[in-house]
Amino acid sequence: VSESRFLAISEITSTPPAEVEIPKPLSEIWACDVFNLSTMEECLSKNAFKAMKKTVQTGAPLGAATADVVAAAMKDWAMKKGAKFFSHIFYPMTNATAEKHDGFIVTNADGNAITEFTGSLLIKGEPDGSSFPNGSLRMTNAARGYTAWDPTSPAYIMHTANGATLMIPSVFMSWTGEALDKKIPLLRSNAAMNSAAQKVLALMGETDITTLNSSCGAEQEYFLIDENFANSRPDLLLAGRTLFGAAPAKGQQFDDHYFGAIPERVQVFMQDFEDQLYRLGIPAKTHHNEVAPGQFEIAPYFEAANVAADHQQLLMTVMKNTAKKHGFLALLHEKPFAGVNGSGKHVNWSVGNSTQGNLLDPGNTPEKNLNFLLFCGAVIRGVHLFGPLLRAVIASAANDHRLGANEAPPAILSVYLGDQLEKVFMDIKEGNLSPTECGGDMDLGLSQILTFKRDPGDRNRTSPFAFTGNRFEFRAVGSSQSVSGPLVAMNTILADSLEWVASKLEARLADGLEQTAAVIAVLKELMDEHSNVIFGGDGYSSEWHKAAVEQRGLKNIPTTADALPAFLDPAVEALFNSTKVLSPKELKSRYEVYAEQYILSIEVEAKLVIDMATTAIYPATMSYLTELTDSLSAASALGLEANKDVASKIVTESNSMMATVSELSAAIANHDFDSTEIHMQHCASTIRDLMDKVREHADTLEGYVANKVWPYPKYSEMLFIK
Ligand code: ADP
Ligand code: MG
């Protein structure tokens, strides 16, 4: 095996960057593979286009006749681009996507091939859903699951080397209509947020209120590792992270990688990757090196949440495929290398519409700022009430390695507002702006609030949930995760809080308070209950970990095993039920699916640890020990005194390693638990601890065993050779 390590290095260092075509201008490739509104305008009749546009923009249902017209146009368009197949693409309760391809082909009585694509094929598909996780929402013997076209997310063409497929974004549900996917709750959460926001805006005297939608812009971090290395690391291939590997002499301590010059080979990859995103209508906007060696970031421009969520999934797929083409393995795992910064996904989120604009943007006029303060306050309330839920939607075995490890936000949910805005909310709380004093006109303090302007310079990298001028940034999301879960949670807690705001506001106005005074009164009540969640200090510090829990009553939830039970909390059940985002049954199914995924992923890693230690690390160590003892005997045969320290260290460490491997084997054989919660805790503590112990011994051995026989590519090689 060790030979392959050296072959890999010579292979990599002698290969020039992949040849790529001269880039085409943006105007030529932008959204050229997307069946979007402008494509539809060209190929649909005026009436059909008008109906489609209304559906896309407001979610209004589409008549069967129009669906037939749209399907025919879609097929013609796709076939001109080389597509012979189409597929509904859907988003099961994993972080992956699923698709089932069908041909346009049908044969007629004469045996000739003709093509067909009707409105009903466009609208509804019926994949055999039994192999997708459903958390007892669907028995295997009633395995029928349906996919249904989501016209609000545009269809597109996926090209491969010798083919093309028309992809149709869809929802996925059971035959009883229960959501089996991540898209249905997202659409429902948007609707819930819209309806609550409408109430608040109406009470604020707004008259022209169009449909509100949430927006999302996700910053995606990832690592690139040469495939030659990755292929000889079963842990990277099967678990997406290294389960062994001693820290290299040079890590990220020089801070020389962040925003550093991008290596040529990576630059070539990025341009190819981004051109493909442009063809798919994904607005890639920034890219740069990240903190760790071999780590990079890409951030598209923000879009409507539903479209952004589909695009995020597509971006991850295109990234992996393009990396492969360039001889890289793209690692989206949250912590691929121990001791080196991990990867996150910052989910930037705001809500707005075409008439009132972005409601999380302070804006320039007093009226806009009152709306802003209400929406911002509603977010604060939601995060305070449902912090554990926000922790649960970002929970995964992989993300547990990052959260709270001083490189990513802590596992305590707090809100950062920035100095200026924090002062505004605190002043309201302290009654420094007493509503009775305002008496309709603005006093000095109040006018300061009402003309509050955003300060985009204000940043806090240690906060999990930060206001950044005109949006909130959920910074604790994991790099491999779908953004849908976090978006559903944010939209839903906002919907719930806006309902609360609307009812309070209505009561204050009914009491005869003037608008500004009523708003301040509602916000004061909100702050009296929820100001504890606002924190502008260092989220990494140990003082905060103590104070957050002891003084503020916030929860520190370190592992997925501790986090997922939030889905079973009656208050969370009531939240999702009252907003009609998830029924209690649908919510419970999420808990079951995510818990099972957690347990399975830890078990897979544990099996890999056992296998790699037993079949590669131990044998390499023993063969080196033989070599070493041979030299030691040769020396003593010559009457020389030889130093036996290394040999004895190797013996102790490898004995301990194999003893721990046995313990780990016994630990994963145990499947007899009274509840899923106890099983998760077993994974979080016993199994994870034993895996870490095996690793510690193996990493120590790496420092003693001769470099030439070490079986796996080392950290220094994987991180620095490109
Ligand atoms: P930074 O690294 O400073 O946080 P980036 O430019 O890397 O900023 O990413 C910011 C992300 O936030 C981008 O995806 C951007 O499009 C998105 N964004 C900007 N404004 C909004 C908004 N109003 N709502 C949602 N996302 C937004
Ligand atoms: Mg950011």
JSON list of N, CA and C in Angstrom, two decimals, residues 370-398:
[
{"chain": "A", "resi": 370, "resn": "LEU", "atom": "N", "xyz": [-40.09, 50.80, 11.55]},
{"chain": "A", "resi": 370, "resn": "LEU", "atom": "CA", "xyz": [-41.01, 50.14, 12.49]},
{"chain": "A", "resi": 370, "resn": "LEU", "atom": "C", "xyz": [-41.28, 48.70, 12.05]},
{"chain": "A", "resi": 371, "resn": "ASN", "atom": "N", "xyz": [-41.54, 48.53, 10.77]},
{"chain": "A", "resi": 371, "resn": "ASN", "atom": "CA", "xyz": [-41.72, 47.16, 10.26]},
{"chain": "A", "resi": 371, "resn": "ASN", "atom": "C", "xyz": [-40.48, 46.33, 10.54]},
{"chain": "A", "resi": 372, "resn": "PHE", "atom": "N", "xyz": [-39.34, 46.92, 10.23]},
{"chain": "A", "resi": 372, "resn": "PHE", "atom": "CA", "xyz": [-38.06, 46.22, 10.44]},
{"chain": "A", "resi": 372, "resn": "PHE", "atom": "C", "xyz": [-37.91, 45.75, 11.88]},
{"chain": "A", "resi": 373, "resn": "LEU", "atom": "N", "xyz": [-38.18, 46.67, 12.82]},
{"chain": "A", "resi": 373, "resn": "LEU", "atom": "CA", "xyz": [-38.00, 46.31, 14.23]},
{"chain": "A", "resi": 373, "resn": "LEU", "atom": "C", "xyz": [-38.94, 45.19, 14.65]},
{"chain": "A", "resi": 374, "resn": "LEU", "atom": "N", "xyz": [-40.15, 45.20, 14.12]},
{"chain": "A", "resi": 374, "resn": "LEU", "atom": "CA", "xyz": [-41.10, 44.13, 14.45]},
{"chain": "A", "resi": 374, "resn": "LEU", "atom": "C", "xyz": [-40.62, 42.78, 13.92]},
{"chain": "A", "resi": 375, "resn": "PHE", "atom": "N", "xyz": [-40.16, 42.77, 12.68]},
{"chain": "A", "resi": 375, "resn": "PHE", "atom": "CA", "xyz": [-39.70, 41.50, 12.10]},
{"chain": "A", "resi": 375, "resn": "PHE", "atom": "C", "xyz": [-38.44, 41.01, 12.79]},
{"chain": "A", "resi": 376, "resn": "CYS", "atom": "N", "xyz": [-37.55, 41.95, 13.07]},
{"chain": "A", "resi": 376, "resn": "CYS", "atom": "CA", "xyz": [-36.30, 41.58, 13.73]},
{"chain": "A", "resi": 376, "resn": "CYS", "atom": "C", "xyz": [-36.60, 41.06, 15.14]},
{"chain": "A", "resi": 377, "resn": "GLY", "atom": "N", "xyz": [-37.49, 41.75, 15.82]},
{"chain": "A", "resi": 377, "resn": "GLY", "atom": "CA", "xyz": [-37.90, 41.31, 17.16]},
{"chain": "A", "resi": 377, "resn": "GLY", "atom": "C", "xyz": [-38.52, 39.91, 17.10]},
{"chain": "A", "resi": 378, "resn": "ALA", "atom": "N", "xyz": [-39.31, 39.68, 16.07]},
{"chain": "A", "resi": 378, "resn": "ALA", "atom": "CA", "xyz": [-39.94, 38.36, 15.94]},
{"chain": "A", "resi": 378, "resn": "ALA", "atom": "C", "xyz": [-38.88, 37.27, 15.79]},
{"chain": "A", "resi": 379, "resn": "VAL", "atom": "N", "xyz": [-37.83, 37.56, 15.07]},
{"chain": "A", "resi": 379, "resn": "VAL", "atom": "CA", "xyz": [-36.74, 36.58, 14.92]},
{"chain": "A", "resi": 379, "resn": "VAL", "atom": "C", "xyz": [-36.09, 36.31, 16.29]},
{"chain": "A", "resi": 380, "resn": "ILE", "atom": "N", "xyz": [-35.83, 37.39, 17.03]},
{"chain": "A", "resi": 380, "resn": "ILE", "atom": "CA", "xyz": [-35.20, 37.24, 18.35]},
{"chain": "A", "resi": 380, "resn": "ILE", "atom": "C", "xyz": [-36.06, 36.32, 19.24]},
{"chain": "A", "resi": 381, "resn": "ARG", "atom": "N", "xyz": [-37.36, 36.60, 19.26]},
{"chain": "A", "resi": 381, "resn": "ARG", "atom": "CA", "xyz": [-38.27, 35.77, 20.06]},
{"chain": "A", "resi": 381, "resn": "ARG", "atom": "C", "xyz": [-38.20, 34.30, 19.62]},
{"chain": "A", "resi": 382, "resn": "GLY", "atom": "N", "xyz": [-38.22, 34.09, 18.31]},
{"chain": "A", "resi": 382, "resn": "GLY", "atom": "CA", "xyz": [-38.22, 32.72, 17.78]},
{"chain": "A", "resi": 382, "resn": "GLY", "atom": "C", "xyz": [-36.95, 31.97, 18.17]},
{"chain": "A", "resi": 383, "resn": "VAL", "atom": "N", "xyz": [-35.81, 32.64, 18.05]},
{"chain": "A", "resi": 383, "resn": "VAL", "atom": "CA", "xyz": [-34.55, 31.94, 18.36]},
{"chain": "A", "resi": 383, "resn": "VAL", "atom": "C", "xyz": [-34.50, 31.62, 19.85]},
{"chain": "A", "resi": 384, "resn": "HIS", "atom": "N", "xyz": [-35.04, 32.55, 20.67]},
{"chain": "A", "resi": 384, "resn": "HIS", "atom": "CA", "xyz": [-35.02, 32.29, 22.11]},
{"chain": "A", "resi": 384, "resn": "HIS", "atom": "C", "xyz": [-35.92, 31.12, 22.48]},
{"chain": "A", "resi": 385, "resn": "LEU", "atom": "N", "xyz": [-37.13, 31.13, 21.92]},
{"chain": "A", "resi": 385, "resn": "LEU", "atom": "CA", "xyz": [-38.07, 30.07, 22.28]},
{"chain": "A", "resi": 385, "resn": "LEU", "atom": "C", "xyz": [-37.65, 28.72, 21.71]},
{"chain": "A", "resi": 386, "resn": "PHE", "atom": "N", "xyz": [-37.06, 28.76, 20.52]},
{"chain": "A", "resi": 386, "resn": "PHE", "atom": "CA", "xyz": [-36.82, 27.49, 19.82]},
{"chain": "A", "resi": 386, "resn": "PHE", "atom": "C", "xyz": [-35.35, 27.24, 19.49]},
{"chain": "A", "resi": 387, "resn": "GLY", "atom": "N", "xyz": [-34.45, 27.74, 20.35]},
{"chain": "A", "resi": 387, "resn": "GLY", "atom": "CA", "xyz": [-33.02, 27.48, 20.16]},
{"chain": "A", "resi": 387, "resn": "GLY", "atom": "C", "xyz": [-32.71, 26.00, 20.00]},
{"chain": "A", "resi": 388, "resn": "PRO", "atom": "N", "xyz": [-33.25, 25.15, 20.87]},
{"chain": "A", "resi": 388, "resn": "PRO", "atom": "CA", "xyz": [-32.95, 23.71, 20.73]},
{"chain": "A", "resi": 388, "resn": "PRO", "atom": "C", "xyz": [-33.42, 23.13, 19.39]},
{"chain": "A", "resi": 389, "resn": "LEU", "atom": "N", "xyz": [-34.52, 23.68, 18.84]},
{"chain": "A", "resi": 389, "resn": "LEU", "atom": "CA", "xyz": [-34.95, 23.21, 17.52]},
{"chain": "A", "resi": 389, "resn": "LEU", "atom": "C", "xyz": [-33.93, 23.61, 16.46]},
{"chain": "A", "resi": 390, "resn": "LEU", "atom": "N", "xyz": [-33.43, 24.86, 16.54]},
{"chain": "A", "resi": 390, "resn": "LEU", "atom": "CA", "xyz": [-32.42, 25.29, 15.57]},
{"chain": "A", "resi": 390, "resn": "LEU", "atom": "C", "xyz": [-31.16, 24.43, 15.69]},
{"chain": "A", "resi": 391, "resn": "ARG", "atom": "N", "xyz": [-30.84, 24.02, 16.90]},
{"chain": "A", "resi": 391, "resn": "ARG", "atom": "CA", "xyz": [-29.69, 23.13, 17.09]},
{"chain": "A", "resi": 391, "resn": "ARG", "atom": "C", "xyz": [-29.99, 21.76, 16.48]},
{"chain": "A", "resi": 392, "resn": "ALA", "atom": "N", "xyz": [-31.25, 21.32, 16.62]},
{"chain": "A", "resi": 392, "resn": "ALA", "atom": "CA", "xyz": [-31.61, 19.99, 16.11]},
{"chain": "A", "resi": 392, "resn": "ALA", "atom": "C", "xyz": [-31.56, 19.94, 14.58]},
{"chain": "A", "resi": 393, "resn": "VAL", "atom": "N", "xyz": [-31.95, 21.03, 13.91]},
{"chain": "A", "resi": 393, "resn": "VAL", "atom": "CA", "xyz": [-31.99, 20.96, 12.44]},
{"chain": "A", "resi": 393, "resn": "VAL", "atom": "C", "xyz": [-30.59, 21.03, 11.82]},
{"chain": "A", "resi": 394, "resn": "ILE", "atom": "N", "xyz": [-29.58, 21.34, 12.62]},
{"chain": "A", "resi": 394, "resn": "ILE", "atom": "CA", "xyz": [-28.22, 21.31, 12.07]},
{"chain": "A", "resi": 394, "resn": "ILE", "atom": "C", "xyz": [-27.41, 20.16, 12.65]},
{"chain": "A", "resi": 395, "resn": "ALA", "atom": "N", "xyz": [-28.13, 19.25, 13.33]},
{"chain": "A", "resi": 395, "resn": "ALA", "atom": "CA", "xyz": [-27.44, 18.16, 14.01]},
{"chain": "A", "resi": 395, "resn": "ALA", "atom": "C", "xyz": [-27.08, 17.04, 13.05]},
{"chain": "A", "resi": 396, "resn": "SER", "atom": "N", "xyz": [-25.83, 16.61, 13.08]},
{"chain": "A", "resi": 396, "resn": "SER", "atom": "CA", "xyz": [-25.41, 15.40, 12.37]},
{"chain": "A", "resi": 396, "resn": "SER", "atom": "C", "xyz": [-24.14, 14.93, 13.04]},
{"chain": "A", "resi": 397, "resn": "ALA", "atom": "N", "xyz": [-23.83, 13.65, 12.85]},
{"chain": "A", "resi": 397, "resn": "ALA", "atom": "CA", "xyz": [-22.61, 13.11, 13.45]},
{"chain": "A", "resi": 397, "resn": "ALA", "atom": "C", "xyz": [-21.41, 13.97, 13.02]},
{"chain": "A", "resi": 398, "resn": "ALA", "atom": "N", "xyz": [-21.43, 14.40, 11.76]},
{"chain": "A", "resi": 398, "resn": "ALA", "atom": "CA", "xyz": [-20.30, 15.15, 11.23]},
{"chain": "A", "resi": 398, "resn": "ALA", "atom": "C", "xyz": [-20.22, 16.56, 11.82]}
]
